[in-house]
XYZ file of C-alpha atoms in Angstrom:
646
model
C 33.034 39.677 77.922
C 35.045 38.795 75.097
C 33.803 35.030 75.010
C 30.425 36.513 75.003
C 30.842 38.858 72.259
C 32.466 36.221 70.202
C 29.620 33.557 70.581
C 27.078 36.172 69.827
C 29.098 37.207 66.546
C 29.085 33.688 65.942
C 25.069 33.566 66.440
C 24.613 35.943 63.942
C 26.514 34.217 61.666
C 24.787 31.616 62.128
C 21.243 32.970 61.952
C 22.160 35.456 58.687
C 23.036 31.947 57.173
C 20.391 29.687 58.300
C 18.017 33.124 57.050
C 19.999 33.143 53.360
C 19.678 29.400 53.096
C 15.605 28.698 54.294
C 14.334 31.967 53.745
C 15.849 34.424 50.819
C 17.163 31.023 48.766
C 14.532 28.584 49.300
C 12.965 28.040 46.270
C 16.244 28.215 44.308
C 17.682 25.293 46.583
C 13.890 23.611 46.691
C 13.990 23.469 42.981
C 17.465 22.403 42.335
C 17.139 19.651 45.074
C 13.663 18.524 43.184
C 16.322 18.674 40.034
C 18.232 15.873 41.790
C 16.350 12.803 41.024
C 15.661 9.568 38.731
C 14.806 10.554 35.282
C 13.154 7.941 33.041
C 15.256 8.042 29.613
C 13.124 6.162 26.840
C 14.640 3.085 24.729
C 13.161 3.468 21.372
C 12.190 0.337 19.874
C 13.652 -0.318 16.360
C 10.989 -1.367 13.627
C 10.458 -4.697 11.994
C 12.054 -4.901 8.911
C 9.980 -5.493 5.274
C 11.380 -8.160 3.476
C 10.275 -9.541 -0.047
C 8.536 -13.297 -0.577
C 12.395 -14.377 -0.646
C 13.660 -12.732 2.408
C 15.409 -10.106 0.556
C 15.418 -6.409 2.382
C 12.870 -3.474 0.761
C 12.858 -1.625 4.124
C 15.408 -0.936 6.784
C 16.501 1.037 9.509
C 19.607 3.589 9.812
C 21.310 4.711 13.468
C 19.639 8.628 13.834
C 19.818 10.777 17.164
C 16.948 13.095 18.145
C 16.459 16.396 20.567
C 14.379 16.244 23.190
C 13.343 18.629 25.881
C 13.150 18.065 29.383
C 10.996 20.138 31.312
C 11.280 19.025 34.964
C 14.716 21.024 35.472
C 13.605 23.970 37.528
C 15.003 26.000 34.802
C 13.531 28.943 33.002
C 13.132 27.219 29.324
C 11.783 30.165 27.702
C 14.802 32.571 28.520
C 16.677 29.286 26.211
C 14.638 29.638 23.486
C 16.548 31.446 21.139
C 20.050 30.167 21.714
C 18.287 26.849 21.197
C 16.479 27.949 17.764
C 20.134 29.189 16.543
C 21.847 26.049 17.520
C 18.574 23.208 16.049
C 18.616 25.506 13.060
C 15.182 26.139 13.897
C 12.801 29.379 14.804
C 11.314 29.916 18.226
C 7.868 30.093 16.629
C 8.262 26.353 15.369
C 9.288 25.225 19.028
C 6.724 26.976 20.626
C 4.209 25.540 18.648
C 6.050 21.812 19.719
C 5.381 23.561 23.484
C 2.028 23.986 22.741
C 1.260 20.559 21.651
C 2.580 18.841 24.602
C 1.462 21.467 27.288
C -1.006 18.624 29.007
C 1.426 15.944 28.834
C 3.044 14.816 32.148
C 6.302 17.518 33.031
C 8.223 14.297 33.439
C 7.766 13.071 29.672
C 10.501 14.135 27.297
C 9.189 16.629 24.460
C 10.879 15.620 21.036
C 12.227 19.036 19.763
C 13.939 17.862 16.432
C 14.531 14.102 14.600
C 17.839 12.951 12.864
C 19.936 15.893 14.057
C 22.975 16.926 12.588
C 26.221 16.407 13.599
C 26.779 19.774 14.302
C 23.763 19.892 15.791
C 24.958 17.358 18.585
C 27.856 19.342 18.930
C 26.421 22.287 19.726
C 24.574 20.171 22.535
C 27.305 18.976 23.857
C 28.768 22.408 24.293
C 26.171 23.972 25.927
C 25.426 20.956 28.720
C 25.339 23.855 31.203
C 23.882 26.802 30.021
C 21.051 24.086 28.553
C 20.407 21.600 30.850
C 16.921 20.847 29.414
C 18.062 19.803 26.201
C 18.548 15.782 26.055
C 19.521 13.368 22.584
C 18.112 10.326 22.317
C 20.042 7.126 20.065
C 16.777 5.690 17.941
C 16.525 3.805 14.707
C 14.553 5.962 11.558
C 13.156 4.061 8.671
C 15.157 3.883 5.743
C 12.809 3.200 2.542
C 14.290 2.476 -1.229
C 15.292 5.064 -3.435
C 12.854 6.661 -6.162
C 9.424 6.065 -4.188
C 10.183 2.388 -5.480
C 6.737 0.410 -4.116
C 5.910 3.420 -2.138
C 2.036 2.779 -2.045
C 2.694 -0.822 -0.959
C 5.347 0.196 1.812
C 3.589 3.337 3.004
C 5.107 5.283 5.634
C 5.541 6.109 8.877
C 4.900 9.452 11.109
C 4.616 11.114 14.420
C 1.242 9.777 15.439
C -1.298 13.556 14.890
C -3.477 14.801 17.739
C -6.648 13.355 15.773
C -5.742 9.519 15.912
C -4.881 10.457 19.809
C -8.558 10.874 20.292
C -9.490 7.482 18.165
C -9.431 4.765 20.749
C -7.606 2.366 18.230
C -4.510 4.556 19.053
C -5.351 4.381 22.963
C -2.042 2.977 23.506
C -0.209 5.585 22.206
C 1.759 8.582 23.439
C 2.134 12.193 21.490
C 5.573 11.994 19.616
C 5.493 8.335 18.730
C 5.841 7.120 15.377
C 3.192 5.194 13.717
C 2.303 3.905 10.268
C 0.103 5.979 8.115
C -0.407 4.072 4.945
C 0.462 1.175 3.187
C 1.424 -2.027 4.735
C 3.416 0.338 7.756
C -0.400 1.280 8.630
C -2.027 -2.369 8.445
C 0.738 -4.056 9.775
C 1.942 -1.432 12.580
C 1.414 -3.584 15.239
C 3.767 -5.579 14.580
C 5.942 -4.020 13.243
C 6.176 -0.964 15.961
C 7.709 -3.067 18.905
C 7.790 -2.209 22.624
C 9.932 0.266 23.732
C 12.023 0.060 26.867
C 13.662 2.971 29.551
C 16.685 3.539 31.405
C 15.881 4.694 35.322
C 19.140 7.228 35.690
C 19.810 9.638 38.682
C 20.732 13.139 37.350
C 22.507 16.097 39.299
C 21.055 19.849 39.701
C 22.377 20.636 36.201
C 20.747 17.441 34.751
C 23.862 15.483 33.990
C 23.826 11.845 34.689
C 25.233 10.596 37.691
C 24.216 6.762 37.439
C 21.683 4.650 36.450
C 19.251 2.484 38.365
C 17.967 -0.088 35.956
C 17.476 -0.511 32.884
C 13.975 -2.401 30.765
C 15.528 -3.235 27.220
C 12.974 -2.343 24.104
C 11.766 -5.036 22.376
C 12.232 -4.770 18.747
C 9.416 -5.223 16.088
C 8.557 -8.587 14.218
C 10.280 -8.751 10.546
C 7.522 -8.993 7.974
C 8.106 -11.348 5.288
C 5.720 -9.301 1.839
C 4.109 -12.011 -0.328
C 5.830 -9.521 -2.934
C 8.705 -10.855 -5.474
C 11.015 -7.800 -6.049
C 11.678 -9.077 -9.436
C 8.501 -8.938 -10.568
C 7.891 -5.866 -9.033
C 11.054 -4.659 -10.453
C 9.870 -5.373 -13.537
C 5.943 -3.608 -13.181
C 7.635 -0.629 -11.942
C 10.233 -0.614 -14.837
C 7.284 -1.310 -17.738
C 4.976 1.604 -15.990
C 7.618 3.655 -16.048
C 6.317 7.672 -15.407
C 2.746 6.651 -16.965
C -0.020 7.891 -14.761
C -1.624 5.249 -13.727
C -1.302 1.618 -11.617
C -0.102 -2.197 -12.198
C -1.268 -4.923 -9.817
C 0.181 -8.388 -10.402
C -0.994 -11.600 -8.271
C -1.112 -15.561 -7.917
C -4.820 -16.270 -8.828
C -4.317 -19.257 -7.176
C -3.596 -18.129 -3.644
C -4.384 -14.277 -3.480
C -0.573 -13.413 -3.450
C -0.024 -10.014 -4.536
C 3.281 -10.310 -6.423
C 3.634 -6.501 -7.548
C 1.602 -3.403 -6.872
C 2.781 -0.063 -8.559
C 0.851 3.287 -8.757
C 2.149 6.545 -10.612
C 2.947 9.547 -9.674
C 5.474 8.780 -6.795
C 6.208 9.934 -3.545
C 9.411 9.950 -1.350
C 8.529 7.985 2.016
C 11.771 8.788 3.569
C 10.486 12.629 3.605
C 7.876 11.490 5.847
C 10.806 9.491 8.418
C 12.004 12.284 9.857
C 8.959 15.291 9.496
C 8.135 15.970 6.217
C 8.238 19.838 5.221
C 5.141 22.166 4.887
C 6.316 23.183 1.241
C 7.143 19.358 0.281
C 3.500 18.664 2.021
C 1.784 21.127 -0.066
C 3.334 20.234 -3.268
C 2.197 16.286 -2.784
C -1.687 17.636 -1.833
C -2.047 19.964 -4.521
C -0.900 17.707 -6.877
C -3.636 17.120 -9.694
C -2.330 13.548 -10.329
C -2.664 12.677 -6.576
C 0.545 11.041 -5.850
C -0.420 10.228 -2.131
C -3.483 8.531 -4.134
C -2.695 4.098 -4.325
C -4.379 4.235 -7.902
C -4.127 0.255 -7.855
C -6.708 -0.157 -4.648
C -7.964 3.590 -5.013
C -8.716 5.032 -8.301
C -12.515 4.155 -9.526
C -12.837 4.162 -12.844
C -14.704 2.854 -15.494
C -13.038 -0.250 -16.721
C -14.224 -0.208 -20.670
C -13.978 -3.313 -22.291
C -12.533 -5.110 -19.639
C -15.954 -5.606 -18.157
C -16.608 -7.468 -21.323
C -15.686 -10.416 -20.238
C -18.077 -10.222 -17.031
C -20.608 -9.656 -19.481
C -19.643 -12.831 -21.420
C -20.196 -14.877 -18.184
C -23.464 -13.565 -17.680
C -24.477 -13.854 -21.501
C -23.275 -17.149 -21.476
C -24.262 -18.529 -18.027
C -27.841 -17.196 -18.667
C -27.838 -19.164 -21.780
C -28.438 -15.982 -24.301
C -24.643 -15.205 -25.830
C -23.640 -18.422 -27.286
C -26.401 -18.495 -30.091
C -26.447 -14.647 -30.466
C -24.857 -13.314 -33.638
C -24.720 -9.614 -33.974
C -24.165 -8.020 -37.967
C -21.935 -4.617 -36.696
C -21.926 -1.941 -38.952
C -20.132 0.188 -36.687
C -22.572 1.067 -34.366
C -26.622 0.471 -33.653
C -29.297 2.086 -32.604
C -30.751 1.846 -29.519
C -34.479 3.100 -27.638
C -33.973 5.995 -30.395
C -30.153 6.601 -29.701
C -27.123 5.628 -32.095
C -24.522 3.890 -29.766
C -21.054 3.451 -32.266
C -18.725 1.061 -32.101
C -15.375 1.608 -32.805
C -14.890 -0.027 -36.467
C -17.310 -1.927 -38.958
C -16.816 -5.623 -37.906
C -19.598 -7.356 -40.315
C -21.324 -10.564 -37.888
C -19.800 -11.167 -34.818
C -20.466 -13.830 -32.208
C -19.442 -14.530 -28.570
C -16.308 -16.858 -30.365
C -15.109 -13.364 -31.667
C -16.659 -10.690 -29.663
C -13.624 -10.618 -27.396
C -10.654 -10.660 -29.266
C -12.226 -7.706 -32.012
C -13.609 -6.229 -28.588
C -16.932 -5.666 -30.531
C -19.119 -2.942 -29.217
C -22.400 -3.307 -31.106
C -22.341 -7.551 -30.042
C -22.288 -5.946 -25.793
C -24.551 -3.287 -26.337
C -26.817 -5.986 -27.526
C -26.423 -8.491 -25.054
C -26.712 -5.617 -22.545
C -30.112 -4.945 -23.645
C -31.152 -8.744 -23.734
C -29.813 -9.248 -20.149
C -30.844 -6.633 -18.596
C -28.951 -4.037 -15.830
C -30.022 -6.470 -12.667
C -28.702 -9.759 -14.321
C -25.618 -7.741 -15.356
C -25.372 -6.307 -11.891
C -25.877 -10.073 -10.132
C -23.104 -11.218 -12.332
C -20.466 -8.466 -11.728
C -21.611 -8.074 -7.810
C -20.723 -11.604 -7.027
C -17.593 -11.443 -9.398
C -16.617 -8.667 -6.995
C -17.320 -5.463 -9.014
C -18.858 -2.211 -6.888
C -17.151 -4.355 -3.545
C -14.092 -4.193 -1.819
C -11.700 -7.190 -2.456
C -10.628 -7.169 1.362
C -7.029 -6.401 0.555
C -4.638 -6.271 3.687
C -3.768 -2.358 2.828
C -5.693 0.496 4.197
C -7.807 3.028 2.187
C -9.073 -0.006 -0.438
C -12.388 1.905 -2.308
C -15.465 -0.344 -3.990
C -16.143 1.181 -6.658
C -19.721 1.007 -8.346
C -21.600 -1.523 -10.162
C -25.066 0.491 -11.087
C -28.644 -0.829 -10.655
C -32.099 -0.059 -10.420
C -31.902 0.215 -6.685
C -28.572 1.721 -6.805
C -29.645 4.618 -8.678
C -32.791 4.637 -6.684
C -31.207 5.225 -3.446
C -28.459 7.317 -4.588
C -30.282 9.605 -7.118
C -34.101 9.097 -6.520
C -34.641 8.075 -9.927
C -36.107 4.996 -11.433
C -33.566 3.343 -13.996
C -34.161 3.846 -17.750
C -33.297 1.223 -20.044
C -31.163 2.976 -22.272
C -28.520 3.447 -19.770
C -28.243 -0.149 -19.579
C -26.392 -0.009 -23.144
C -23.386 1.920 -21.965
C -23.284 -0.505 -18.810
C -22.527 -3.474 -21.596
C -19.360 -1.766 -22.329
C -18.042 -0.530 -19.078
C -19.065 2.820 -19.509
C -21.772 4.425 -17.785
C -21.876 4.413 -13.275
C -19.615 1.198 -13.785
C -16.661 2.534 -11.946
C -14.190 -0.537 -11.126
C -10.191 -0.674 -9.210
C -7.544 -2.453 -10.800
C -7.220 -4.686 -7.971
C -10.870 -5.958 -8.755
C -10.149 -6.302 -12.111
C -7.115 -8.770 -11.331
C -8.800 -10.407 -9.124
C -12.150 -10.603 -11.244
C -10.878 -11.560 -14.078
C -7.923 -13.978 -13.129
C -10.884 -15.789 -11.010
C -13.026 -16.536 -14.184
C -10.216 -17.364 -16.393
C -9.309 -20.180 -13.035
C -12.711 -21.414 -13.547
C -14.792 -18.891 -10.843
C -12.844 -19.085 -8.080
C -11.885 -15.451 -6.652
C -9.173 -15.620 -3.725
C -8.981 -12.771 -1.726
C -6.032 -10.714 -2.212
C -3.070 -10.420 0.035
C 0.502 -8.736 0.713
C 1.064 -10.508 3.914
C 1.466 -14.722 4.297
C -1.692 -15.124 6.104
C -0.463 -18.283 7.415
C 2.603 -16.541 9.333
C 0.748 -14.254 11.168
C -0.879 -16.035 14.772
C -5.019 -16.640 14.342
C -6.284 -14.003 16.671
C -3.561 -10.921 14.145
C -5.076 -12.705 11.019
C -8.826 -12.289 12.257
C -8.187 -9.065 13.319
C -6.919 -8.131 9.726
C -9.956 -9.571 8.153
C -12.078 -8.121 10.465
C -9.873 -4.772 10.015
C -10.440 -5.183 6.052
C -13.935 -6.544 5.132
C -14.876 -7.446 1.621
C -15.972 -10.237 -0.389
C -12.727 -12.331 0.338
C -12.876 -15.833 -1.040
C -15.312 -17.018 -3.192
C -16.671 -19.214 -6.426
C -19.004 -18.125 -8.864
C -19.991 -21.772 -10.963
C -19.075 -21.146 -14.441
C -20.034 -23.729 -16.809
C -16.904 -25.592 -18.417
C -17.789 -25.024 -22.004
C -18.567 -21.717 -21.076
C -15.065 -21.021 -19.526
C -13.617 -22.490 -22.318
C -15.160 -20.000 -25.076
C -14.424 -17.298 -22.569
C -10.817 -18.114 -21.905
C -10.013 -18.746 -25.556
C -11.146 -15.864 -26.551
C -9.102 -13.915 -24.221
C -6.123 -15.906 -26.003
C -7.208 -14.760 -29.109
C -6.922 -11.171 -27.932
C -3.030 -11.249 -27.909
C -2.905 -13.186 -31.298
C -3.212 -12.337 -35.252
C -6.297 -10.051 -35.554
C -6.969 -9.300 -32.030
C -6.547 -6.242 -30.157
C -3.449 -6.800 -28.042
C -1.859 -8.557 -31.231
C 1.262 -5.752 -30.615
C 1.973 -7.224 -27.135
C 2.040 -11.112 -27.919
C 4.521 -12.744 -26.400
C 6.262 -15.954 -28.271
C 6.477 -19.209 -26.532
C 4.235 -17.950 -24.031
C 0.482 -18.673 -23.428
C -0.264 -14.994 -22.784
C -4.109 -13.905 -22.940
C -6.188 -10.865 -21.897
C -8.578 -7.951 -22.594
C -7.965 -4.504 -23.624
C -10.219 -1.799 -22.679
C -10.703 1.926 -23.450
C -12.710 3.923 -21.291
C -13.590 7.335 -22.741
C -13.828 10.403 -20.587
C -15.081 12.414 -22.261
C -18.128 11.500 -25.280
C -16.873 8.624 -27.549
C -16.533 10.819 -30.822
C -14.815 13.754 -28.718
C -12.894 11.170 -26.676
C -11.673 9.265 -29.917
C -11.098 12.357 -32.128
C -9.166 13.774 -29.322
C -6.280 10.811 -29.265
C -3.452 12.696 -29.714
C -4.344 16.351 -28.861
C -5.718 17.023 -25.684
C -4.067 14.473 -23.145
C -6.762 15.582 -20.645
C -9.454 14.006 -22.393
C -7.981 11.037 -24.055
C -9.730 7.202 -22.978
C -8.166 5.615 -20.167
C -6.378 2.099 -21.311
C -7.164 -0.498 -19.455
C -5.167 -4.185 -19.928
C -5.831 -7.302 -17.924
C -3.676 -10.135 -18.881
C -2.793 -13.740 -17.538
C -0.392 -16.969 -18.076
C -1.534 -19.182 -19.189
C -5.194 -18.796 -20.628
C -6.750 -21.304 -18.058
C -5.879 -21.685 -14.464
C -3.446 -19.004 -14.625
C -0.063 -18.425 -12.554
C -0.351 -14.599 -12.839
C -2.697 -12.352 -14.128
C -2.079 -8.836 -14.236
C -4.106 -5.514 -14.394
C -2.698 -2.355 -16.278
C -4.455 1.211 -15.649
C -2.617 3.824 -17.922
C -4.996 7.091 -17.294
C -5.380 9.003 -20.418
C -3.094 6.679 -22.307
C -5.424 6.099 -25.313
C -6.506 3.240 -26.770
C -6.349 0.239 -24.675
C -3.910 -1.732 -26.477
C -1.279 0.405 -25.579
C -1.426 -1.209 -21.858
C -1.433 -4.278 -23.113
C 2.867 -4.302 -23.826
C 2.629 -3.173 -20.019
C 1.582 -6.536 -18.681
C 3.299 -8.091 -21.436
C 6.809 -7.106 -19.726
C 5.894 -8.611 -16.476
C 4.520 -12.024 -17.495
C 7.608 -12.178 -19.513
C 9.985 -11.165 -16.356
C 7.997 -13.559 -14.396
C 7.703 -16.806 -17.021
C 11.343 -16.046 -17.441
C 12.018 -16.265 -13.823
C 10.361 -19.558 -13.441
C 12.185 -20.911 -16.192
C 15.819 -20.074 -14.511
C 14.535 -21.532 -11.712
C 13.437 -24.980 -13.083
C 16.969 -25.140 -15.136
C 18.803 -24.275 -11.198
C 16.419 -26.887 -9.882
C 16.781 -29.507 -12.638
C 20.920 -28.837 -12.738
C 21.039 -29.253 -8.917
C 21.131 -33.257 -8.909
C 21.845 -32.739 -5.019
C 17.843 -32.027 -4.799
C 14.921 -34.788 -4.900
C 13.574 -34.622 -8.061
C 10.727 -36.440 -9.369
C 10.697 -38.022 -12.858
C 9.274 -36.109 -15.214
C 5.711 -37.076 -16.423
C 5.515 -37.458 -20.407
C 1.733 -36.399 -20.271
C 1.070 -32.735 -20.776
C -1.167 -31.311 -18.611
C -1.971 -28.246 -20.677
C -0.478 -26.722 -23.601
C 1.687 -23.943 -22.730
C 1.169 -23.842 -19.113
C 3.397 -21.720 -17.149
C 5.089 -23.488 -14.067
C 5.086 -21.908 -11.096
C 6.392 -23.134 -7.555
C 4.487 -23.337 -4.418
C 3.924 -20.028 -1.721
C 6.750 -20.626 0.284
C 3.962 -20.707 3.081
C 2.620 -23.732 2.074
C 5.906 -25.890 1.684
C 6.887 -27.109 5.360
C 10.809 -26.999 5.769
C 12.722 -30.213 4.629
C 9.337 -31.307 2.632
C 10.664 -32.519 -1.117
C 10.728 -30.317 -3.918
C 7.396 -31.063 -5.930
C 7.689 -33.152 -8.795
C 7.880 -31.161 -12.405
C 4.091 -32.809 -13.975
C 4.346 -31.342 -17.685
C 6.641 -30.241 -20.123
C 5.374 -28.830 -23.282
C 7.051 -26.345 -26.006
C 9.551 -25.070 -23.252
C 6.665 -24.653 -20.755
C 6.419 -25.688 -17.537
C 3.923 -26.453 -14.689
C 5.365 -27.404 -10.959
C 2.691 -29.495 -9.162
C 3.223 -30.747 -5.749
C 3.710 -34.543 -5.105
C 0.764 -36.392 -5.524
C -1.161 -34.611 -7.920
């Protein structure tokens, strides 16, 4: 009897057990077994670094640690939530609304909770392992820009790709919480640049502690991208801008090689690393100057007398400006209308229509030409198209005509307006990137190269169509431009920065430095000139396009000051950075010439041009171990570097 009693005391030990365990705790035990299994921790992949024509660092990455939440822990989050807000310094609205976001993704798929933690943010982590299971950090590299928004439109910036470029197939590959670029060469170049990231297969207990690891895929890093960009030059745009509303765009007529772009107002890209704030956000969008805004490949403008000189090719390609001889007494009168001219200049012809910038001699050959010969001229020396720059966001512009206005304002064209195109004022509305490119391609004869921040010829065939497909515009071409034509034209651009012209203030000694002012009024031109100095709002925009030397140029740069005045005040913009660039060459033919370890070519006693500016080859172009090119042409301190052979 007592045996039995014993085994049955036993049996219901047994059965109150096997009850507890299968019955009364079933789904705690189901869901902390389910807790025991291989998690998939993700390997961020570092970004490619940005690195100057030279090889020299603009962008890099720093060592950050980030927050994420796992969900698949059979443990009741939302009873965390606070705790979790006091210790990430943030509010439980803000992580809800992370929640929300990611409340279709997969329950196995970290949610990133906060970026760049704090120390003491970690440490707080790491004392609560327990009591927060669900809470994971995660080693990844952040982007680490310069200081002082230095080439911030060029760069760009990166950020956590947004639920609207989810739905855009282009982004197909993507996954909510990565980082992506969204402007500047971080957007056009992401692909590279954005790597492949790997995972870590680790077995975790019931409180989500790891407990080994399976396997391990490493992340592949992003491709370095070498920036057709020379930090010294662009240095030295960002330095002569300074705080000037406005944009500089500097580049290798020959090639397409941007060498500096600059824009004004700033912003911060590192703000935009981690998660930029809704107050910082604000502050950028309401901005009146636009500071997200790349003024050198987005603002549309009228270019004033910059578009001069297109009108000089027509005139003079057309046969009509070379005999025409205008008398200006500071203005003329036009289908009933008095259009004025900035000064009296007495009888002006194309020889000095450019460097006195001489209103009354364009408004005539504007009416002589005509707005669809104008419009031919300026369309296919890419004015109202895109350029086909490598950088996202690029505008056209507009170059007016009698089906332009027809299509966009159902109104037939009336001659009149055709004076004010003459001058660059009117529907003209042109980039500074066009005008660089414009103009540096008729002072190189009429050959426009389309403009670049990446070595085309380092990136593999099927990435470079995909860019040019990615960025359409006019790209490379020639416009034929009569030799005594170019001549006239490109002289009197030299004129322009000499005795008597209008850029006389920024001439540069020793240099062959030539250009064209413009001042684009905003307002009417008597309002617009009286109003100068008073009311910054409605002063002229200056314009200044300037190259070295006058023909077949090195670089040629464009200056956009907005509301700066007259147009000569740009022109000591440009000045600075052909000077920091001629200089630059110059140290670098002395190092080359003082190196006797280096192949150097005699030098040639013929000049090849007076004051040409040497310049060295696109480090693209010169294969490794290939000897230096031969120095063709010295000349009052000036020098031209032309490869062997030539």
């Amino acid at each position: 009897m007592v045996f039995q009693y014993v085994i049955a005391a036993v049996m219901l030990v047994l059965i109150s057990g096997l009850w507890r365990l299968q019955v009364v705790g079933a789904q705690n035990y189901r869901e902390m077994a389910e807790a025991n299994r291989i998690r998939k921790v993700p390997i961020l992949a570092p970004r490619g670094k940005i690195l100057d024509r030279e090889g020299r660092l603009i962008v890099d990455n720093y060592p950050s640690v980030s927050c994420f939440l796992v969900r698949d822990q059979g443990h009741d989050i939302a009873a965390d939530l606070p705790l979790i807000a006091r210790g990430l310094h943030m509010t439980v609205d803000q992580i809800q609304e992370i929640l929300k976001r990611y409340r279709t993704a997969p329950k196995f798929q970290p949610v990133p909770l906060k970026q760049d933690i704090t120390p003491d943010e970690q440490g707080f982590i790491e004392a609560h392992l327990d009591e927060l299971p669900e809470l994971e950090t995660i080693d990844e590299e952040r982007r680490l820009y310069p200081n002082d928004g230095f080439a911030a439109h060029l760069i760009g910036y990166v950020g956590e790709v947004s639920e609207e470029m989810l739905d855009d197939p282009q982004y197909a590959a993507y996954e909510p919480g990565d980082v992506v670029g969204r402007s500047g060469v971080e957007e056009s170049y992401d692909a590279m640049l954005r790597g492949v990231d790997g995972s870590r297969d680790v077995i975790v207990d019931s409180h989500g502690r790891e407990v080994g690891v399976l396997g391990t895929e490493p992340a592949k890093p992003g491709k370095d991208l070498r920036l057709t960009i020379d930090l010294d030059i662009q240095r030295a745009a960002e330095n002569a801008l300074g705080d000037r509303n406005g944009a500089v765009v500097a580049l290798d007529p020959h090639t397409g090689e941007i060498l500096a772009l600059v824009s004004r107002p700033v912003f911060d890209p590192n703000k935009f690393s981690v998660k930029i704030g809704r107050e910082d956000w604000n502050r950028l969008v309401t901005d009146p100057n636009h500071p997200l805004l790349d003024k050198a490949i987005q603002a549309q403008l009228a270019p004033g007398s910059t578009f001069k000189i297109i009108m000089s090719v027509a005139g003079l390609q057309e046969g009509i400006a070379e005999n025409l001889r205008v008398d200006c007494q500071g203005g003329a009168t036009f289908y009933g209308h008095f259009f004025a001219c900035d000064r009296r200049h007495g009888m002006v012809d194309i020889h000095n229509a450019i460097p006195l910038s001489c209103d009354t001699y364009y408004y005539t050959l504007a009416q002589k030409l005509g707005i669809e010969t104008i419009a031919k001229y300026a369309h296919e020396l890419g004015i109202g198209e895109k350029t086909g720059v490598d950088l996202p966001g690029e505008v056209s512009g507009t170059m007016p005509s009698e089906e332009w206005k027809l299509r966009n304002f159902h109104e037939k064209w009336y001659a009149g307006e055709t004076i004010s195109v003459g001058i660059g004022q009117g529907a003209v509305a042109a980039t500074p990137i066009q005008l660089a490119r414009a103009l540096g391609g008729i002072a190189s004869g009429g050959v426009l190269k389309r403009p670049h921040v990446v070595f085309p010829g380092e990136l593999p065939a099927y990435y470079r169509q995909a860019v040019q497909d990615s960025y359409p515009g006019s790209g490379d071409v020639t416009v034929p431009i009569d030799a005594s034509n170019w001549e006239i034209i490109t002289e009197g651009m030299a004129s322009t920065t000499e005795a008597g012209g209008t850029a006389f203030a920024a001439h540069l000694d020793g240099i062959d430095f030539a250009g064209k002012t413009g001042t684009a009024q905003v307002v009417s031109h008597s309002a617009g000139m009286d109003k100068i100095s008073s009311s910054v709002a409605q002063r002229p925009n200056a314009w200044f396009v300037g190259m070295a030397p006058r023909r077949n140029p090195d670089i040629v740069v464009a200056v956009l000051w907005q509301h700066g005045g007259w147009g000569n005040v740009s022109a000591p913009i440009a000045a600075s950075v052909i000077e920091a660039y001629v200089d630059k060459q110059r140290r670098l033919h002395h190092n080359l010439v003082a190196d006797t370890s280096k192949p150097v070519k005699d030098v040639m006693t013929k000049p090849v041009e007076i004051g040409a500016v040497w310049s060295k080859p696109p480090a693209s172009e010169a294969p490794r171990g290939s000897p230096v090119p031969a120095l063709a042409a010295i000349d009052a301190g000036h020098f031209r570097l032309k490869p062997e052979g030539e």
